GROMACS .gro file of C-alpha atoms in nm:
model
  256
    1MET     CA    1   0.376   3.377  -5.248
    2GLY     CA    2   0.295   3.724  -5.382
    3THR     CA    3  -0.065   3.695  -5.280
    4ARG     CA    4   0.028   3.586  -4.923
    5SER     CA    5   0.276   3.873  -4.877
    6GLY     CA    6   0.028   4.124  -5.018
    7GLY     CA    7  -0.247   4.001  -4.787
    8GLY     CA    8  -0.009   4.025  -4.493
    9ASN     CA    9   0.086   4.383  -4.575
   10THR     CA   10  -0.280   4.477  -4.615
   11LEU     CA   11  -0.361   4.327  -4.269
   12LYS     CA   12  -0.073   4.517  -4.111
   13CYS     CA   13  -0.188   4.844  -4.269
   14LEU     CA   14  -0.546   4.792  -4.144
   15SER     CA   15  -0.428   4.716  -3.791
   16LYS     CA   16  -0.207   5.028  -3.787
   17ARG     CA   17  -0.498   5.245  -3.908
   18CYS     CA   18  -0.722   5.109  -3.635
   19LEU     CA   19  -0.461   5.185  -3.372
   20LEU     CA   20  -0.407   5.535  -3.509
   21ARG     CA   21  -0.781   5.610  -3.505
   22LEU     CA   22  -0.814   5.493  -3.148
   23SER     CA   23  -0.521   5.704  -3.033
   24SER     CA   24  -0.592   6.015  -3.244
   25GLY     CA   25  -0.961   6.047  -3.157
   26GLY     CA   26  -0.881   6.185  -2.812
   27GLY     CA   27  -1.055   5.891  -2.650
   28ARG     CA   28  -0.821   5.689  -2.439
   29CYS     CA   29  -0.918   5.335  -2.349
   30LEU     CA   30  -0.785   5.282  -1.999
   31LEU     CA   31  -0.664   4.936  -1.920
   32ARG     CA   32  -0.553   4.889  -1.558
   33GLY     CA   33  -0.446   5.252  -1.528
   34LYS     CA   34  -0.283   5.272  -1.871
   35SER     CA   35  -0.405   5.403  -2.205
   36PHE     CA   36  -0.440   5.175  -2.498
   37ASN     CA   37  -0.135   5.341  -2.654
   38ASP     CA   38   0.080   5.289  -2.348
   39ALA     CA   39  -0.005   4.921  -2.315
   40PRO     CA   40   0.193   4.694  -2.547
   41LEU     CA   41   0.005   4.502  -2.813
   42THR     CA   42   0.121   4.167  -2.675
   43SER     CA   43  -0.045   4.240  -2.339
   44HIS     CA   44  -0.385   4.295  -2.511
   45ILE     CA   45  -0.344   3.974  -2.705
   46TRP     CA   46  -0.250   3.784  -2.386
   47ARG     CA   47  -0.552   3.921  -2.201
   48PHE     CA   48  -0.779   3.823  -2.488
   49TYR     CA   49  -0.657   3.466  -2.500
   50SER     CA   50  -0.647   3.423  -2.118
   51LEU     CA   51  -1.023   3.465  -2.081
   52PRO     CA   52  -1.183   3.138  -1.959
   53SER     CA   53  -1.398   2.964  -2.213
   54PRO     CA   54  -1.762   2.876  -2.138
   55ARG     CA   55  -1.681   2.509  -2.188
   56SER     CA   56  -1.417   2.515  -1.914
   57LYS     CA   57  -1.660   2.693  -1.681
   58LEU     CA   58  -1.926   2.432  -1.752
   59SER     CA   59  -1.689   2.141  -1.692
   60SER     CA   60  -1.562   2.294  -1.368
   61PHE     CA   61  -1.922   2.349  -1.254
   62LYS     CA   62  -2.013   1.988  -1.332
   63GLY     CA   63  -1.705   1.859  -1.153
   64SER     CA   64  -1.770   2.069  -0.845
   65SER     CA   65  -2.137   1.966  -0.831
   66LEU     CA   66  -2.051   1.597  -0.867
   67SER     CA   67  -1.782   1.614  -0.601
   68ARG     CA   68  -2.020   1.807  -0.374
   69SER     CA   69  -2.296   1.547  -0.411
   70PHE     CA   70  -2.052   1.260  -0.357
   71SER     CA   71  -1.912   1.420  -0.044
   72THR     CA   72  -2.264   1.481   0.086
   73SER     CA   73  -2.371   1.117   0.039
   74SER     CA   74  -2.049   0.981   0.188
   75SER     CA   75  -2.071   1.218   0.484
   76SER     CA   76  -2.428   1.104   0.552
   77LYS     CA   77  -2.315   0.742   0.564
   78VAL     CA   78  -2.022   0.828   0.785
   79GLY     CA   79  -2.252   1.043   0.996
   80LEU     CA   80  -2.495   0.756   1.061
   81LEU     CA   81  -2.214   0.517   1.152
   82GLY     CA   82  -2.047   0.787   1.359
   83TRP     CA   83  -2.374   0.854   1.541
   84TYR     CA   84  -2.412   0.485   1.631
   85LEU     CA   85  -2.051   0.455   1.747
   86GLY     CA   86  -2.097   0.771   1.952
   87LYS     CA   87  -2.403   0.619   2.118
   88LEU     CA   88  -2.202   0.306   2.195
   89GLU     CA   89  -1.949   0.526   2.374
   90SER     CA   90  -2.190   0.756   2.558
   91GLN     CA   91  -2.476   0.511   2.632
   92PRO     CA   92  -2.337   0.161   2.576
   93VAL     CA   93  -2.592  -0.043   2.773
   94ILE     CA   94  -2.909   0.115   2.632
   95THR     CA   95  -2.768   0.118   2.277
   96LYS     CA   96  -2.674  -0.251   2.288
   97ALA     CA   97  -3.007  -0.338   2.450
   98LEU     CA   98  -3.204  -0.160   2.175
   99THR     CA   99  -2.990  -0.318   1.901
  100THR     CA  100  -3.041  -0.667   2.041
  101SER     CA  101  -3.414  -0.603   2.083
  102ILE     CA  102  -3.452  -0.503   1.719
  103ILE     CA  103  -3.254  -0.805   1.598
  104PHE     CA  104  -3.463  -1.044   1.811
  105ALA     CA  105  -3.788  -0.892   1.688
  106ALA     CA  106  -3.671  -0.924   1.325
  107ALA     CA  107  -3.560  -1.283   1.384
  108ASP     CA  108  -3.895  -1.381   1.535
  109PHE     CA  109  -4.080  -1.215   1.249
  110THR     CA  110  -3.868  -1.415   1.002
  111SER     CA  111  -3.925  -1.733   1.197
  112GLN     CA  112  -4.301  -1.686   1.188
  113MET     CA  113  -4.292  -1.618   0.815
  114ILE     CA  114  -4.097  -1.940   0.758
  115THR     CA  115  -4.308  -2.157   0.989
  116SER     CA  116  -4.639  -1.982   0.927
  117SER     CA  117  -4.946  -2.155   1.061
  118SER     CA  118  -5.319  -2.115   1.008
  119SER     CA  119  -5.344  -1.896   1.318
  120GLY     CA  120  -5.156  -1.612   1.144
  121TYR     CA  121  -4.891  -1.373   1.269
  122ASP     CA  122  -4.847  -1.356   1.648
  123SER     CA  123  -4.741  -1.001   1.737
  124ILE     CA  124  -4.739  -1.077   2.112
  125ARG     CA  125  -4.474  -1.342   2.052
  126THR     CA  126  -4.257  -1.088   1.868
  127LEU     CA  127  -4.297  -0.843   2.157
  128ARG     CA  128  -4.184  -1.115   2.399
  129MET     CA  129  -3.870  -1.175   2.194
  130ALA     CA  130  -3.797  -0.804   2.167
  131GLY     CA  131  -3.844  -0.769   2.542
  132TYR     CA  132  -3.598  -1.052   2.608
  133GLY     CA  133  -3.336  -0.887   2.387
  134PHE     CA  134  -3.386  -0.550   2.554
  135LEU     CA  135  -3.415  -0.659   2.919
  136PHE     CA  136  -3.179  -0.957   2.936
  137LEU     CA  137  -2.955  -1.040   2.644
  138GLY     CA  138  -2.845  -0.688   2.544
  139PRO     CA  139  -2.726  -0.580   2.892
  140SER     CA  140  -2.583  -0.926   2.971
  141GLN     CA  141  -2.377  -0.923   2.650
  142HIS     CA  142  -2.233  -0.585   2.747
  143LEU     CA  143  -2.127  -0.717   3.088
  144TRP     CA  144  -2.001  -1.049   2.953
  145PHE     CA  145  -1.779  -0.916   2.675
  146ASN     CA  146  -1.635  -0.644   2.900
  147PHE     CA  147  -1.561  -0.908   3.163
  148LEU     CA  148  -1.380  -1.130   2.913
  149SER     CA  149  -1.181  -0.839   2.769
  150LYS     CA  150  -1.053  -0.748   3.116
  151SER     CA  151  -0.994  -1.105   3.235
  152LEU     CA  152  -0.841  -1.226   2.907
  153PRO     CA  153  -0.717  -0.913   2.726
  154LYS     CA  154  -0.497  -1.089   2.467
  155ARG     CA  155  -0.612  -1.192   2.118
  156ASP     CA  156  -0.377  -1.479   2.051
  157MET     CA  157  -0.507  -1.823   1.952
  158LEU     CA  158  -0.494  -1.976   2.301
  159THR     CA  159  -0.679  -1.683   2.461
  160THR     CA  160  -0.941  -1.690   2.187
  161ILE     CA  161  -1.003  -2.061   2.246
  162LYS     CA  162  -1.042  -1.993   2.621
  163LYS     CA  163  -1.304  -1.726   2.550
  164MET     CA  164  -1.487  -1.960   2.313
  165PHE     CA  165  -1.491  -2.234   2.577
  166LEU     CA  166  -1.625  -1.999   2.845
  167GLY     CA  167  -1.894  -1.880   2.606
  168GLN     CA  168  -2.012  -2.237   2.541
  169ALA     CA  169  -1.977  -2.354   2.902
  170VAL     CA  170  -2.109  -2.050   3.093
  171PHE     CA  171  -2.276  -1.774   2.894
  172GLY     CA  172  -2.458  -1.998   2.645
  173PRO     CA  173  -2.629  -2.229   2.896
  174VAL     CA  174  -2.724  -1.942   3.129
  175SER     CA  175  -2.872  -1.719   2.857
  176THR     CA  176  -3.058  -2.012   2.697
  177THR     CA  177  -3.205  -2.117   3.032
  178VAL     CA  178  -3.322  -1.761   3.098
  179PHE     CA  179  -3.466  -1.744   2.745
  180PHE     CA  180  -3.679  -2.057   2.778
  181SER     CA  181  -3.791  -1.971   3.133
  182TYR     CA  182  -3.880  -1.613   3.040
  183ASN     CA  183  -4.092  -1.713   2.741
  184ALA     CA  184  -4.262  -1.999   2.923
  185ALA     CA  185  -4.349  -1.777   3.220
  186LEU     CA  186  -4.501  -1.509   2.996
  187GLN     CA  187  -4.710  -1.778   2.827
  188GLY     CA  188  -4.859  -1.870   3.164
  189GLU     CA  189  -4.671  -2.193   3.236
  190SER     CA  190  -4.619  -2.299   3.594
  191GLY     CA  191  -4.288  -2.371   3.763
  192GLU     CA  192  -4.318  -2.745   3.706
  193GLU     CA  193  -4.405  -2.693   3.342
  194ILE     CA  194  -4.104  -2.465   3.296
  195VAL     CA  195  -3.875  -2.727   3.450
  196ALA     CA  196  -4.025  -2.995   3.225
  197ARG     CA  197  -3.970  -2.770   2.920
  198LEU     CA  198  -3.607  -2.715   3.017
  199LYS     CA  199  -3.551  -3.089   3.053
  200ARG     CA  200  -3.698  -3.146   2.709
  201ASP     CA  201  -3.555  -2.850   2.509
  202LEU     CA  202  -3.240  -2.720   2.682
  203LEU     CA  203  -2.992  -2.999   2.604
  204PRO     CA  204  -3.083  -3.039   2.234
  205THR     CA  205  -3.061  -2.660   2.195
  206LEU     CA  206  -2.716  -2.647   2.356
  207ILE     CA  207  -2.591  -2.932   2.136
  208ASN     CA  208  -2.709  -2.754   1.823
  209GLY     CA  209  -2.557  -2.431   1.955
  210ALA     CA  210  -2.220  -2.603   1.996
  211MET     CA  211  -2.224  -2.667   1.621
  212PHE     CA  212  -2.324  -2.310   1.531
  213TRP     CA  213  -2.154  -2.070   1.771
  214PRO     CA  214  -1.779  -2.161   1.771
  215SER     CA  215  -1.716  -2.009   1.428
  216CYS     CA  216  -1.905  -1.690   1.521
  217ASP     CA  217  -1.726  -1.670   1.857
  218PHE     CA  218  -1.386  -1.714   1.693
  219VAL     CA  219  -1.439  -1.417   1.461
  220THR     CA  220  -1.590  -1.209   1.742
  221TYR     CA  221  -1.314  -1.267   1.998
  222LYS     CA  222  -1.025  -1.269   1.753
  223PHE     CA  223  -1.095  -0.972   1.527
  224VAL     CA  224  -1.385  -0.753   1.651
  225PRO     CA  225  -1.323  -0.463   1.896
  226VAL     CA  226  -1.477  -0.506   2.240
  227HIS     CA  227  -1.737  -0.228   2.204
  228LEU     CA  228  -1.863  -0.387   1.878
  229GLN     CA  229  -1.863  -0.749   1.998
  230PRO     CA  230  -2.227  -0.741   2.121
  231LEU     CA  231  -2.333  -0.610   1.779
  232MET     CA  232  -2.142  -0.888   1.605
  233ASN     CA  233  -2.282  -1.146   1.845
  234SER     CA  234  -2.638  -1.019   1.793
  235SER     CA  235  -2.592  -1.025   1.416
  236CYS     CA  236  -2.492  -1.393   1.434
  237ALA     CA  237  -2.779  -1.445   1.677
  238TYR     CA  238  -3.026  -1.337   1.408
  239ILE     CA  239  -2.999  -1.680   1.244
  240TRP     CA  240  -2.974  -1.860   1.576
  241THR     CA  241  -3.276  -1.676   1.717
  242ILE     CA  242  -3.493  -1.801   1.432
  243TYR     CA  243  -3.425  -2.148   1.565
  244LEU     CA  244  -3.466  -2.041   1.929
  245THR     CA  245  -3.800  -1.873   1.873
  246TYR     CA  246  -3.919  -2.186   1.699
  247MET     CA  247  -3.813  -2.397   1.997
  248ALA     CA  248  -3.975  -2.153   2.240
  249SER     CA  249  -4.302  -2.168   2.048
  250LEU     CA  250  -4.335  -2.543   2.093
  251LYS     CA  251  -4.621  -2.675   2.300
  252LYS     CA  252  -4.596  -2.744   2.668
  253VAL     CA  253  -4.472  -3.084   2.774
  254SER     CA  254  -4.812  -3.166   2.924
  255ASP     CA  255  -4.975  -3.105   2.583
  256ASP     CA  256  -4.749  -3.349   2.397
   0.00000   0.00000   0.00000
């Protein structure tokens, strides 16, 4: 106990001597407009301990840099999606046509990779499919889905079933007929050969489509907004188009 009290008195004496030397030397240490003597000792101690530590600066810098990089990456994703949605609003027909064209080209490429033959990859065939998506299916989907949304605006179960039935009874047969006729004509087939192809391939394709499309149509009409329905339909059509491009690549009826 004696040693602790003696050490404490010695520390107090040293601190008082330091303060006396600072004040008696004529040099006044100004601190926010006050001399060192005028400022209370507790204020100096508070200012000393309130200085930020380098570790806290480093952690705040790391946190700010991480949050900045995260916000940048998320804004880029939102920016790409926002750009596409903006194009759907400002230029709906051309945007949907380009989207459908890309999906059809990718589907035909996949179909050729699956059913590859000794002749190799047919780029002209892929261009035909992309042209069909751009010239016919993309714009027709825009008109069809807008027509259904105005004629049958509700999303209840009965209205959804009506839209599904119209899709299978009207839009599906018309678009499939145009698809087969378009591809056959670009391959140099005559009118009689196109009719013979339709008699051979159209009905089996529509039957297979009746087993594939109802589930996709239900989700599209029931839950997807109207301006995104062509995109949803084209995304489902990616799988369906692999089958369609295979059917369209079959030989002419006269060659069978």
